[in-house]
mmCIF file with all atom_site columns, C-alpha atoms in Angstrom:
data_model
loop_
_atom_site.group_PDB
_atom_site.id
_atom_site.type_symbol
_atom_site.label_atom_id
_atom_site.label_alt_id
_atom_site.label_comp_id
_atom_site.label_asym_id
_atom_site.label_entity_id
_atom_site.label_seq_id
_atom_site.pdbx_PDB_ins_code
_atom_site.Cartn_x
_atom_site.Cartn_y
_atom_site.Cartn_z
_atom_site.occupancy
_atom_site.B_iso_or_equiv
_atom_site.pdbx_formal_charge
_atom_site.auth_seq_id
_atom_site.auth_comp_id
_atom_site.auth_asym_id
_atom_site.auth_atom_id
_atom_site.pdbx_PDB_model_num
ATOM 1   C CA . UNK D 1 1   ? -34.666 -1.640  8.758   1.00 41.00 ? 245 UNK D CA 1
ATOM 2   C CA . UNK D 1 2   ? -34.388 -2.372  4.765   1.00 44.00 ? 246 UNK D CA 1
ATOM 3   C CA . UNK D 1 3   ? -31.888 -4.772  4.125   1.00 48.00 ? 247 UNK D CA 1
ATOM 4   C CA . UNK D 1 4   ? -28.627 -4.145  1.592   1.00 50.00 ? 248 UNK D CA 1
ATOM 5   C CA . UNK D 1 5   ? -28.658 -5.891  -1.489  1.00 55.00 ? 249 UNK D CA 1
ATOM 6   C CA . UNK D 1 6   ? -25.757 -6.957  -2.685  1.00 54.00 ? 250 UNK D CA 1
ATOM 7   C CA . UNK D 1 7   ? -24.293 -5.529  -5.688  1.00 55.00 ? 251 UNK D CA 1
ATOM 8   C CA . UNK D 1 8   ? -24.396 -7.192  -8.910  1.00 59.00 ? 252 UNK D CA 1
ATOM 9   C CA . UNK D 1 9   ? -21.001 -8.172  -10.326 1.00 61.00 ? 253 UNK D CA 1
ATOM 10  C CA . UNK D 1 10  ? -21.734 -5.994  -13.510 1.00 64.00 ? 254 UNK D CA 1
ATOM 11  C CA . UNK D 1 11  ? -21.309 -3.185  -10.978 1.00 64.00 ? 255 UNK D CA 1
ATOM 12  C CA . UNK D 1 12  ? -18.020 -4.832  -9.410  1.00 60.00 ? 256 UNK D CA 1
ATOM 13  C CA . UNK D 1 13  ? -16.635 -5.292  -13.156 1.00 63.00 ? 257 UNK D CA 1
ATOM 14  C CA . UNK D 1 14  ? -17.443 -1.606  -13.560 1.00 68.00 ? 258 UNK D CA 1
ATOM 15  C CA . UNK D 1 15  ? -16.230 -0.242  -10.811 1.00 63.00 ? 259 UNK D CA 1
ATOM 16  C CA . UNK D 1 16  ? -13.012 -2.333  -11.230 1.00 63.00 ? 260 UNK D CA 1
ATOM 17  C CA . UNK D 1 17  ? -12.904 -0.920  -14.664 1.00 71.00 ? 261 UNK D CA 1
ATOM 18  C CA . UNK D 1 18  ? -13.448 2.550   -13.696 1.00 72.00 ? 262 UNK D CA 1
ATOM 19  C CA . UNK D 1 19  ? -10.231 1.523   -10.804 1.00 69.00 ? 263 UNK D CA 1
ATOM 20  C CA . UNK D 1 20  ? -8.073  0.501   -13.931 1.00 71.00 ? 264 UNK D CA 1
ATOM 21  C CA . UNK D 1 21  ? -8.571  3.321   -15.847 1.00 77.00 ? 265 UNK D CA 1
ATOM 22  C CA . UNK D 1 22  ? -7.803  5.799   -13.385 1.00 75.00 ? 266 UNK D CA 1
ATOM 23  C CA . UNK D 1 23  ? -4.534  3.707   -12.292 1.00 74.00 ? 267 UNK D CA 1
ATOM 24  C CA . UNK D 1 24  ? -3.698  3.340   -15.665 1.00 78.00 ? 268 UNK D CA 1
ATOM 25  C CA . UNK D 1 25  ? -4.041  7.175   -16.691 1.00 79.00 ? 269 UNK D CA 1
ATOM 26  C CA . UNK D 1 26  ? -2.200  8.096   -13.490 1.00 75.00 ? 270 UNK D CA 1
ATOM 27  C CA . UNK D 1 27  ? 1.023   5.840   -14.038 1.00 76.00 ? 271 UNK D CA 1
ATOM 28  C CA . UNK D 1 28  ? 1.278   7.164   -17.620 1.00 80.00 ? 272 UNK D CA 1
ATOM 29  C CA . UNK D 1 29  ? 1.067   10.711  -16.246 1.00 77.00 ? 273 UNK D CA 1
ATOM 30  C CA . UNK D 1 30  ? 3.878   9.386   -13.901 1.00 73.00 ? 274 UNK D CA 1
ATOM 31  C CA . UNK D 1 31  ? 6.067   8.375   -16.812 1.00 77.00 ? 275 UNK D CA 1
ATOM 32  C CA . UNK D 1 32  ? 5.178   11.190  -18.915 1.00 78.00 ? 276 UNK D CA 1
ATOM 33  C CA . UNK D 1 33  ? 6.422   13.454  -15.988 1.00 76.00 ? 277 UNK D CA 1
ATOM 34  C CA . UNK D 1 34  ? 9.743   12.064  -16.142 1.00 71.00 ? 278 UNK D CA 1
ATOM 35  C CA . UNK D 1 35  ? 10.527  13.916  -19.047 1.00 76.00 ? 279 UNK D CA 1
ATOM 36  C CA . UNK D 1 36  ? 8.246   16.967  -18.338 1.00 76.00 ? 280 UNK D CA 1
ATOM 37  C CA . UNK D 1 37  ? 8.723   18.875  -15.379 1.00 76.00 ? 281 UNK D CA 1
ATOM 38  C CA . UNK D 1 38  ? 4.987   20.338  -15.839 1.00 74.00 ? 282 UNK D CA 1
ATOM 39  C CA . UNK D 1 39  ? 3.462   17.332  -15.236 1.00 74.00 ? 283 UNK D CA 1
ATOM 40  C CA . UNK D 1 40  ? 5.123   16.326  -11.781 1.00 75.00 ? 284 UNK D CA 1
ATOM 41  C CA . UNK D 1 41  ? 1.233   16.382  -9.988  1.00 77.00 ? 285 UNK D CA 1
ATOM 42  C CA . UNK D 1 42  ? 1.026   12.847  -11.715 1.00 76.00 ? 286 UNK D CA 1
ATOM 43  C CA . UNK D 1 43  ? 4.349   11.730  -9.817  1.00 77.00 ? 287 UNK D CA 1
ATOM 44  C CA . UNK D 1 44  ? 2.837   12.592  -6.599  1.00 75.00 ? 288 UNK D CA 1
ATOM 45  C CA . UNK D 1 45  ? -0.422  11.228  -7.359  1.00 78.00 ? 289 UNK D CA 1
ATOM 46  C CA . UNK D 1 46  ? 1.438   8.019   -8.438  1.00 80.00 ? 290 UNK D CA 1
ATOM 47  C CA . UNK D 1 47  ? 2.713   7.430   -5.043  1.00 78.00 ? 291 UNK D CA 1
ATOM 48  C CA . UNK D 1 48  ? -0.428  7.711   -3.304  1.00 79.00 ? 292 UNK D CA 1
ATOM 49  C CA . UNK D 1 49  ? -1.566  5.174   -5.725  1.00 83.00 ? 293 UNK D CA 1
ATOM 50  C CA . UNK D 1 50  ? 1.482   3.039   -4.741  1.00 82.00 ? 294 UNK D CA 1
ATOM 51  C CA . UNK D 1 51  ? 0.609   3.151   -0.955  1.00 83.00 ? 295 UNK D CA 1
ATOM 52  C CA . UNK D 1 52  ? -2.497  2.720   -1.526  1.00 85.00 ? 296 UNK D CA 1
ATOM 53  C CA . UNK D 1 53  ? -2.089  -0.684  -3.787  1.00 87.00 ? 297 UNK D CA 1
ATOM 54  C CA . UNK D 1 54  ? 0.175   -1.941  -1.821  1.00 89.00 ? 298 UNK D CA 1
ATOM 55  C CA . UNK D 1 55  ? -1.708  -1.203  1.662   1.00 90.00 ? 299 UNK D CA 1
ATOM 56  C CA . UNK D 1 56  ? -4.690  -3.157  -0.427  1.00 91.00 ? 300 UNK D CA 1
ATOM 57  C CA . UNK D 1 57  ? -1.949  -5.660  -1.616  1.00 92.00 ? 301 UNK D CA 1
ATOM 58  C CA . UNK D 1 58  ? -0.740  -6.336  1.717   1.00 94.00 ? 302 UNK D CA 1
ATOM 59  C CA . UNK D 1 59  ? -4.261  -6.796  3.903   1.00 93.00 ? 303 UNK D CA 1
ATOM 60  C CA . UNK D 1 60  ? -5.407  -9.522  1.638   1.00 93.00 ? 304 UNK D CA 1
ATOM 61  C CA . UNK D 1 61  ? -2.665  -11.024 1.316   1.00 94.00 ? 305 UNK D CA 1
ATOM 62  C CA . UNK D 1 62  ? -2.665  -10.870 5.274   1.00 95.00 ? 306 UNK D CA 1
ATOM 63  C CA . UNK D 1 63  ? -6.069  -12.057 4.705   1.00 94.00 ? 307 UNK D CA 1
ATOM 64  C CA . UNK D 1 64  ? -5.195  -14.913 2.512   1.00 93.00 ? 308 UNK D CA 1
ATOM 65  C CA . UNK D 1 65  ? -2.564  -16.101 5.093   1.00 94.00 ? 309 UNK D CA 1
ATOM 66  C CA . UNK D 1 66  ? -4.489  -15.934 8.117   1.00 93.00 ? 310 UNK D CA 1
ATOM 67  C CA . UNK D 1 67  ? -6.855  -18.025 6.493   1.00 92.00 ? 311 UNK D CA 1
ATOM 68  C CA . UNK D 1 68  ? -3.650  -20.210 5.303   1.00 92.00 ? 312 UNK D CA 1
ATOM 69  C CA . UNK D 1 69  ? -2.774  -20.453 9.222   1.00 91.00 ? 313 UNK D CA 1
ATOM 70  C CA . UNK D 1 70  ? -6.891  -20.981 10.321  1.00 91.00 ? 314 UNK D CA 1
ATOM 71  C CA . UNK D 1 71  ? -6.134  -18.084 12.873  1.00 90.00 ? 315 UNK D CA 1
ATOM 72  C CA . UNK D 1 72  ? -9.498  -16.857 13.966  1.00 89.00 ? 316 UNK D CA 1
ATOM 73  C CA . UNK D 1 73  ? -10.242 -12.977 14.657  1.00 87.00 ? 317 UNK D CA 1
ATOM 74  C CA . UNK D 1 74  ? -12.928 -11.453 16.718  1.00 86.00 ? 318 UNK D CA 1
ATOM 75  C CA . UNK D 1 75  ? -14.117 -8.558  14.419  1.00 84.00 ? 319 UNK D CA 1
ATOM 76  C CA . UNK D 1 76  ? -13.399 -7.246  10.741  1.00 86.00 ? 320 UNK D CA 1
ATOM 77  C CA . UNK D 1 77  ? -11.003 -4.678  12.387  1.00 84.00 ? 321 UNK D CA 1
ATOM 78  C CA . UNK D 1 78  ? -8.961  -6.866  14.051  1.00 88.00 ? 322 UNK D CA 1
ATOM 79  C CA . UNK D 1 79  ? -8.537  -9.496  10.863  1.00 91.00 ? 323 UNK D CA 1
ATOM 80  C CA . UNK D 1 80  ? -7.846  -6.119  8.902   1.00 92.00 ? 324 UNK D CA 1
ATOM 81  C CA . UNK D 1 81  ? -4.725  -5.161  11.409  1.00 90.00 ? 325 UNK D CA 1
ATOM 82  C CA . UNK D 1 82  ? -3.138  -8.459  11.922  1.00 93.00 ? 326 UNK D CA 1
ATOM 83  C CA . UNK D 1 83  ? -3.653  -9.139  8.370   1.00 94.00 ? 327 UNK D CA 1
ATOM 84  C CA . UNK D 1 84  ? -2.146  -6.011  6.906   1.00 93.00 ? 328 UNK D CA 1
ATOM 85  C CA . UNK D 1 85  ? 0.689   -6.866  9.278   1.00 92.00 ? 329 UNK D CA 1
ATOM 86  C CA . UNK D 1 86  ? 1.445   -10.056 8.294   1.00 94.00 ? 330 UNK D CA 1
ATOM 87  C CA . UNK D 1 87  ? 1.012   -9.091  4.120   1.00 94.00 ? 331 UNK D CA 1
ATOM 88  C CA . UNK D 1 88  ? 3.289   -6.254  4.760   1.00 91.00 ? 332 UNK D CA 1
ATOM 89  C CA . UNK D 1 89  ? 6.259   -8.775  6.151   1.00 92.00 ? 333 UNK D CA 1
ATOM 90  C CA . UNK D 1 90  ? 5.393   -10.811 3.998   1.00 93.00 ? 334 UNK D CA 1
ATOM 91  C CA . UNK D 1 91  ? 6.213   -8.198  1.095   1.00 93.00 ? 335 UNK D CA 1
ATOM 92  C CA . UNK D 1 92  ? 9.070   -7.018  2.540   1.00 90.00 ? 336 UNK D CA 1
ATOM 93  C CA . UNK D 1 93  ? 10.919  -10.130 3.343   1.00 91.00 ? 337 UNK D CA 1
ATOM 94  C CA . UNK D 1 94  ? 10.012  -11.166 -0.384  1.00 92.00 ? 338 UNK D CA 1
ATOM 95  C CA . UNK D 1 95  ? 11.310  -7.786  -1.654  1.00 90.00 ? 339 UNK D CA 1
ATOM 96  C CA . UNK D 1 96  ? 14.859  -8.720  0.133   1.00 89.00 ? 340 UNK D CA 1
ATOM 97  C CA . UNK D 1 97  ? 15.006  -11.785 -1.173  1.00 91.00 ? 341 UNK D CA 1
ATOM 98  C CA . UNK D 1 98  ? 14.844  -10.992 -4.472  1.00 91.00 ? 342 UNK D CA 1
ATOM 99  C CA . UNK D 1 99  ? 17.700  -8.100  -3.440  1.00 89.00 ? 343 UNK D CA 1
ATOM 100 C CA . UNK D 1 100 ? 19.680  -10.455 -1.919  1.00 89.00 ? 344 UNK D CA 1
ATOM 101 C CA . UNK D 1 101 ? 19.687  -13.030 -4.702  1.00 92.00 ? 345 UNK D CA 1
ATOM 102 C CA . UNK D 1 102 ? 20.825  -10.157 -7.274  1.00 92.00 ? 346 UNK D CA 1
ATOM 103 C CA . UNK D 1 103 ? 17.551  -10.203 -8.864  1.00 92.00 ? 347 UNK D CA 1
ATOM 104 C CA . UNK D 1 104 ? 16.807  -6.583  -7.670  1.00 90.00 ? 348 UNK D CA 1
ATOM 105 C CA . UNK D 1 105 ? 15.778  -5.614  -10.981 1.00 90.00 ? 349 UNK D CA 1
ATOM 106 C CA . UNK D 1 106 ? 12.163  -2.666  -11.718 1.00 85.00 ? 350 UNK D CA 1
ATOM 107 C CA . UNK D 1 107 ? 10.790  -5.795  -13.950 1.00 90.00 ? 351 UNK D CA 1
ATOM 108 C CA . UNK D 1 108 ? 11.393  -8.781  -11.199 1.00 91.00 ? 352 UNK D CA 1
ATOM 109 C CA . UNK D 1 109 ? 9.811   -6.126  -8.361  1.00 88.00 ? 353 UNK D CA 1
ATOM 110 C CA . UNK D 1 110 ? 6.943   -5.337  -11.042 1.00 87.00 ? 354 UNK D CA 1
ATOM 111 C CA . UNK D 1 111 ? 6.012   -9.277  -11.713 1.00 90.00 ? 355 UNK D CA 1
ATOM 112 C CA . UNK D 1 112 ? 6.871   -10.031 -7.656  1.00 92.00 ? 356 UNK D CA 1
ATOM 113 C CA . UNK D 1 113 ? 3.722   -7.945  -7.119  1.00 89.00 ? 357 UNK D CA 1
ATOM 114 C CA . UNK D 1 114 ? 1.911   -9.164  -9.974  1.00 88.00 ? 358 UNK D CA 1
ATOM 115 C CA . UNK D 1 115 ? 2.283   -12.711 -8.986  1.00 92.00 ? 359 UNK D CA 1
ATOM 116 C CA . UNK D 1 116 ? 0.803   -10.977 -5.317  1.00 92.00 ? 360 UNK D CA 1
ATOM 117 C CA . UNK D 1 117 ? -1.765  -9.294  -6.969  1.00 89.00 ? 361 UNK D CA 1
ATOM 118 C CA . UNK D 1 118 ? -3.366  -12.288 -9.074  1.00 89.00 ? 362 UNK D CA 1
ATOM 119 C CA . UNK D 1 119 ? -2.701  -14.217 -5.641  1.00 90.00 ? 363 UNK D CA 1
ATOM 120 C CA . UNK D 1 120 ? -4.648  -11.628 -3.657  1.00 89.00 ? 364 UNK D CA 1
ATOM 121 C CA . UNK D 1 121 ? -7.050  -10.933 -5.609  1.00 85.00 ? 365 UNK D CA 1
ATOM 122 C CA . UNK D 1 122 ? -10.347 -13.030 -4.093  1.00 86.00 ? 366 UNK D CA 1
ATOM 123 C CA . UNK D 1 123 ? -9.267  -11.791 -0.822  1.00 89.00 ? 367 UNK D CA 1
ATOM 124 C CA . UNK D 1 124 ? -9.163  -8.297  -2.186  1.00 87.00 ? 368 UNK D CA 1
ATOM 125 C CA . UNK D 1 125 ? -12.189 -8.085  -3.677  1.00 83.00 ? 369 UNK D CA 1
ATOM 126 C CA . UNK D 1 126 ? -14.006 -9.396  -0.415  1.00 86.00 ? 370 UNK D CA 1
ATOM 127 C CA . UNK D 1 127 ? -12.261 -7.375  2.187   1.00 88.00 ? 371 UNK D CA 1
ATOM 128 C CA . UNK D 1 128 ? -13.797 -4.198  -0.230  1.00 84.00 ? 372 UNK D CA 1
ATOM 129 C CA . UNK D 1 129 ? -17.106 -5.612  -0.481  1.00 84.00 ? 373 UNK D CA 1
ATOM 130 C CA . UNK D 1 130 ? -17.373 -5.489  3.092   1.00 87.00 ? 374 UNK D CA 1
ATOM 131 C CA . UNK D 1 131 ? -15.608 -2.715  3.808   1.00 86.00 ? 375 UNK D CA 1
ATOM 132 C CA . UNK D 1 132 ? -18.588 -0.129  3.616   1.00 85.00 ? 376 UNK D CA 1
ATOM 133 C CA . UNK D 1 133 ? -20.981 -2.731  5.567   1.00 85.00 ? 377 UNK D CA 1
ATOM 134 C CA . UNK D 1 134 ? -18.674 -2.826  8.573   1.00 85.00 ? 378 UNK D CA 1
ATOM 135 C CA . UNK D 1 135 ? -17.328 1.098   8.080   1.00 81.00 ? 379 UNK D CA 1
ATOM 136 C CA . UNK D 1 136 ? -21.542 1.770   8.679   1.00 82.00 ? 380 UNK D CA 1
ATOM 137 C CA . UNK D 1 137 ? -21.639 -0.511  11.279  1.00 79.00 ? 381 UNK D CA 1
ATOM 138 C CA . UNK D 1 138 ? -18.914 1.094   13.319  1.00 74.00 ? 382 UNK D CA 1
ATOM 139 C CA . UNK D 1 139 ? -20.263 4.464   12.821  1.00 75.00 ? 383 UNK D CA 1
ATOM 140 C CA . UNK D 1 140 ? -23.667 3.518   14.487  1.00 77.00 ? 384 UNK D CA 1
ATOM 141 C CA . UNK D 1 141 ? -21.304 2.283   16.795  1.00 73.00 ? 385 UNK D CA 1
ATOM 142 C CA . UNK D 1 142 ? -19.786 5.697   17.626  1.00 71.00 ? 386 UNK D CA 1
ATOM 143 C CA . UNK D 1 143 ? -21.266 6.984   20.609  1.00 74.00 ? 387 UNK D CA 1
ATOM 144 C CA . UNK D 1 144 ? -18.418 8.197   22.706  1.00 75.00 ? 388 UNK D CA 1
ATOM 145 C CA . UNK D 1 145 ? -17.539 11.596  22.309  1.00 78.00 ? 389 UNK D CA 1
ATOM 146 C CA . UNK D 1 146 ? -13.878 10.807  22.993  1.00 76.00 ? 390 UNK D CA 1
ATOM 147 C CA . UNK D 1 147 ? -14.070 8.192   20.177  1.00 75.00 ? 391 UNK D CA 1
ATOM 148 C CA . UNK D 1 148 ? -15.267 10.323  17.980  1.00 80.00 ? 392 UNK D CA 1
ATOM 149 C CA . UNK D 1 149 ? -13.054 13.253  18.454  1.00 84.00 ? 393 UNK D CA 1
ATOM 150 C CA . UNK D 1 150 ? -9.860  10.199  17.964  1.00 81.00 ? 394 UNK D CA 1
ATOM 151 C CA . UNK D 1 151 ? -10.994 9.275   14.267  1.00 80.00 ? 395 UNK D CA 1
ATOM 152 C CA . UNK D 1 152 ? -11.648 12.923  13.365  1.00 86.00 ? 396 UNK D CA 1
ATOM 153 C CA . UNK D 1 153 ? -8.338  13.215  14.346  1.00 89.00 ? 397 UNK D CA 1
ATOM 154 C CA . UNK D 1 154 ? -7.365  10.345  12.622  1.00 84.00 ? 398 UNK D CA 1
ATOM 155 C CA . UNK D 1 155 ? -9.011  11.888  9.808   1.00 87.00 ? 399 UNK D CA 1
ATOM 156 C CA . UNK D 1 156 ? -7.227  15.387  9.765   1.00 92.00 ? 400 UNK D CA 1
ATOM 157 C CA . UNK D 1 157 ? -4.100  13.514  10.021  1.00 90.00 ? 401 UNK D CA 1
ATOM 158 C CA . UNK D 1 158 ? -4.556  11.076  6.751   1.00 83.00 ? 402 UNK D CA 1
ATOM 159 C CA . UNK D 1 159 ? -6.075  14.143  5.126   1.00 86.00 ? 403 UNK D CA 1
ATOM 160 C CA . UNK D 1 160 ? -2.632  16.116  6.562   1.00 87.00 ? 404 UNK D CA 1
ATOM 161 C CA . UNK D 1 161 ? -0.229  12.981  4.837   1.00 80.00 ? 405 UNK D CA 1
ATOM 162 C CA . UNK D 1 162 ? -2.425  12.950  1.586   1.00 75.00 ? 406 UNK D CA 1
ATOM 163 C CA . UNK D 1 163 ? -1.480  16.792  1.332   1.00 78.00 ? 407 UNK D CA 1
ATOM 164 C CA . UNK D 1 164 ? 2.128   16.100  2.058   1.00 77.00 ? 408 UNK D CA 1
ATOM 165 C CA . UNK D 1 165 ? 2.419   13.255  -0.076  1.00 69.00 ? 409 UNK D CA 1
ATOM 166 C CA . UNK D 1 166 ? 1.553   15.701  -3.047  1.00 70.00 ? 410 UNK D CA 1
ATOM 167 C CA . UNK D 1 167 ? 4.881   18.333  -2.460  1.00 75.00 ? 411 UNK D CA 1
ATOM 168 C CA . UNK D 1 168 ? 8.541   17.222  -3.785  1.00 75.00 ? 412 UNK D CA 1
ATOM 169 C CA . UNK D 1 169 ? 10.495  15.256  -1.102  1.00 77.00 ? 413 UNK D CA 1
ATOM 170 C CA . UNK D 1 170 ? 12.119  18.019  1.441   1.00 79.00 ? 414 UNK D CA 1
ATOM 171 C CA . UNK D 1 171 ? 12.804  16.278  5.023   1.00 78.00 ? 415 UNK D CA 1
ATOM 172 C CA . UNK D 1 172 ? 16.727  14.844  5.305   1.00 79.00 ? 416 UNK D CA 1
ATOM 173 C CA . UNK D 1 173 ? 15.587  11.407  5.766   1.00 78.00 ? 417 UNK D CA 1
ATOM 174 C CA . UNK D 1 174 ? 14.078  11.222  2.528   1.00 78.00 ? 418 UNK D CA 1
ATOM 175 C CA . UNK D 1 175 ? 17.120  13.352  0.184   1.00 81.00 ? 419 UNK D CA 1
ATOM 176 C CA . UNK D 1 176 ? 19.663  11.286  2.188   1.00 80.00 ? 420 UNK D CA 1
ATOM 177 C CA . UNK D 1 177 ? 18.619  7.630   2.280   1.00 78.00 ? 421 UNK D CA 1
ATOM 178 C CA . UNK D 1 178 ? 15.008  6.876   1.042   1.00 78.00 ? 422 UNK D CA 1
ATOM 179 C CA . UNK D 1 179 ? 15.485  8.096   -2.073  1.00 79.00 ? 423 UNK D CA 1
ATOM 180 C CA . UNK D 1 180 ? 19.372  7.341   -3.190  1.00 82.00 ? 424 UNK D CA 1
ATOM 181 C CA . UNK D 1 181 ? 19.909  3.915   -1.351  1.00 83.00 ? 425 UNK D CA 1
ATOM 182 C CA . UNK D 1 182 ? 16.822  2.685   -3.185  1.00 82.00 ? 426 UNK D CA 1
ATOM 183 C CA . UNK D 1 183 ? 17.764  4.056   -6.559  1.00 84.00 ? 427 UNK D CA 1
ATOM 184 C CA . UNK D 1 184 ? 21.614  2.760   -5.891  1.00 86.00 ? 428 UNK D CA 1
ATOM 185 C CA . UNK D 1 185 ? 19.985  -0.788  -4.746  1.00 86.00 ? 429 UNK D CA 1
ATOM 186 C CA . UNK D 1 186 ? 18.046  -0.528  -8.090  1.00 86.00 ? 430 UNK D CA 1
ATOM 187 C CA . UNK D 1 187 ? 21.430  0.333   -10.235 1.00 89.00 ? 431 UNK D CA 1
ATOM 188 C CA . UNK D 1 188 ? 23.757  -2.438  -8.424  1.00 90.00 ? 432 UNK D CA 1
ATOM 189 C CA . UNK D 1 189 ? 20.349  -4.811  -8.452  1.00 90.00 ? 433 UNK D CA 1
ATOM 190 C CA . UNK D 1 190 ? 21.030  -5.980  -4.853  1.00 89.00 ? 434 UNK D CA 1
ATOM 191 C CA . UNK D 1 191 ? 22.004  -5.160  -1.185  1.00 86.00 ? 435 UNK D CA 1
ATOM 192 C CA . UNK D 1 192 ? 25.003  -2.919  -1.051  1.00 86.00 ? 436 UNK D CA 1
ATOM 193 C CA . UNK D 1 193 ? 26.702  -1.304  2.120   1.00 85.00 ? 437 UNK D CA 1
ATOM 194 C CA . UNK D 1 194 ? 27.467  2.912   2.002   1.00 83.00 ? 438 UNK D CA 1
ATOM 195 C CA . UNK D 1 195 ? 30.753  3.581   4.470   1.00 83.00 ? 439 UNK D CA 1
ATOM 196 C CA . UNK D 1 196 ? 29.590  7.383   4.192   1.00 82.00 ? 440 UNK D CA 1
ATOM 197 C CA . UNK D 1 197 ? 25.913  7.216   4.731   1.00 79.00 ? 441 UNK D CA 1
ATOM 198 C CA . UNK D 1 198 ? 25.391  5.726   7.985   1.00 79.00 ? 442 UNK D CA 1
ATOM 199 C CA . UNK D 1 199 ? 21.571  5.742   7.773   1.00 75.00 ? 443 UNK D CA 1
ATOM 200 C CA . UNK D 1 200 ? 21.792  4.154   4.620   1.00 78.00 ? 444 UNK D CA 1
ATOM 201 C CA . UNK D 1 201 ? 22.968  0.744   6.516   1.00 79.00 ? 445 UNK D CA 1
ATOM 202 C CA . UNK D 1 202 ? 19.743  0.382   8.300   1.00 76.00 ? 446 UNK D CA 1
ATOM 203 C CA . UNK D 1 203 ? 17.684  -2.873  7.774   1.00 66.00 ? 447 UNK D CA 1
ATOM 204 C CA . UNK D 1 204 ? 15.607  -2.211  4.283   1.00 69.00 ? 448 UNK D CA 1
ATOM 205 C CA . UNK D 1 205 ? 12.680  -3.716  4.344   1.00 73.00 ? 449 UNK D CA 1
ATOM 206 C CA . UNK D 1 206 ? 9.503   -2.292  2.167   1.00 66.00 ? 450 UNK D CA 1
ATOM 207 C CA . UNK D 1 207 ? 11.517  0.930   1.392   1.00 69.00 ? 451 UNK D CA 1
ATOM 208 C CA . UNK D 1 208 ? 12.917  -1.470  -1.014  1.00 70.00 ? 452 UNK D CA 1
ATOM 209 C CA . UNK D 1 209 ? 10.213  -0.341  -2.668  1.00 65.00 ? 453 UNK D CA 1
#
């Protein structure tokens, strides 16, 4: 069995470049499709760029803070849940704070995941180096035929949200709370209660965001 070679860090600067470009084309596509309703693909695809960041965003900053707290995992999927876990409290008890001091503000949530980013970023950059080393080692793993019918599952049903993600918002959740209570948060730049919109009272957390 031939042994991976690392890859060079002219390839990781590439690749990271070819990452930027791509994020960077698709958030001025987003922008540009505020004012132009034929460009609205770009909004979509900007919010599966969002989840994905900040799914990256909060795993290494999991990542960062489990090795903050020296708590030991048995295997690179374990680290990856509890870690992902953690970041994503992390972010969301950071993201109301800064609603709750009246600094709920598009500028204060862009630098509050800057300042995460540049933070995460080591951890970031190693949890995606090894991702494809331990993603092959679990599929020579895969010999249960139950197993293997779960992540093709799994599969169908990412694939299923991807799809979703790409269609103008259309379930009540969404139209009634999501959407408005975040945008009125974002207007009144903090926590405010709704007397008509029960739902819109519930705990917000990361759909601060």
């Amino acid at each position: 069995m031939t042994e991976e070679r690392p890859r060079s860090s002219k390839a990781r600067y590439v690749d990271g470049a070819i990452i930027l470009a791509v994020a960077l084309l698709i958030t001025c596509g987003h922008i540009l499709a505020l004012s132009h309703s034929s460009l609205r693909i770009f909004s979509r695809l900007f919010d599966i760029f969002l989840i994905t960041f900040l799914t990256l965003l909060a795993i290494s900053l999991g990542e960062r803070l489990l090795k903050l707290l020296r708590i030991e995992t048995v295997s690179y999927l374990e680290r990856t849940v509890f870690a992902f876990g953690l970041g994503l409290g992390t972010i969301s008890y950071l993201l109301l704070l800064l609603a709750l001091s009246h600094l709920f503000y598009s500028i204060a949530i862009f630098v509050l995941l800057g300042l995460l980013f540049i933070i995460s970023l080591r951890p970031m950059v190693s949890w995606l180096s090894a991702f494809p080393r331990e993603a092959k080692g679990a599929l020579r793993e895969l010999k249960s035929f139950w197993l293997i019918l779960y992540i093709a599952l799994a599969i169908i049903t990412i694939a299923t949200v991807i799809i979703r993600a790409l269609l103008p918002p259309s379930d009540w959740d969404t139209l009634m709370y999501h959407l408005p209570v975040a945008k009125d948060f974002l207007k009144a730049h903090t926590i405010i209660p709704f007397y008509d919109n029960p739902g819109a009272n519930f705990p917000a957390l990361l759909q601060l965001v």
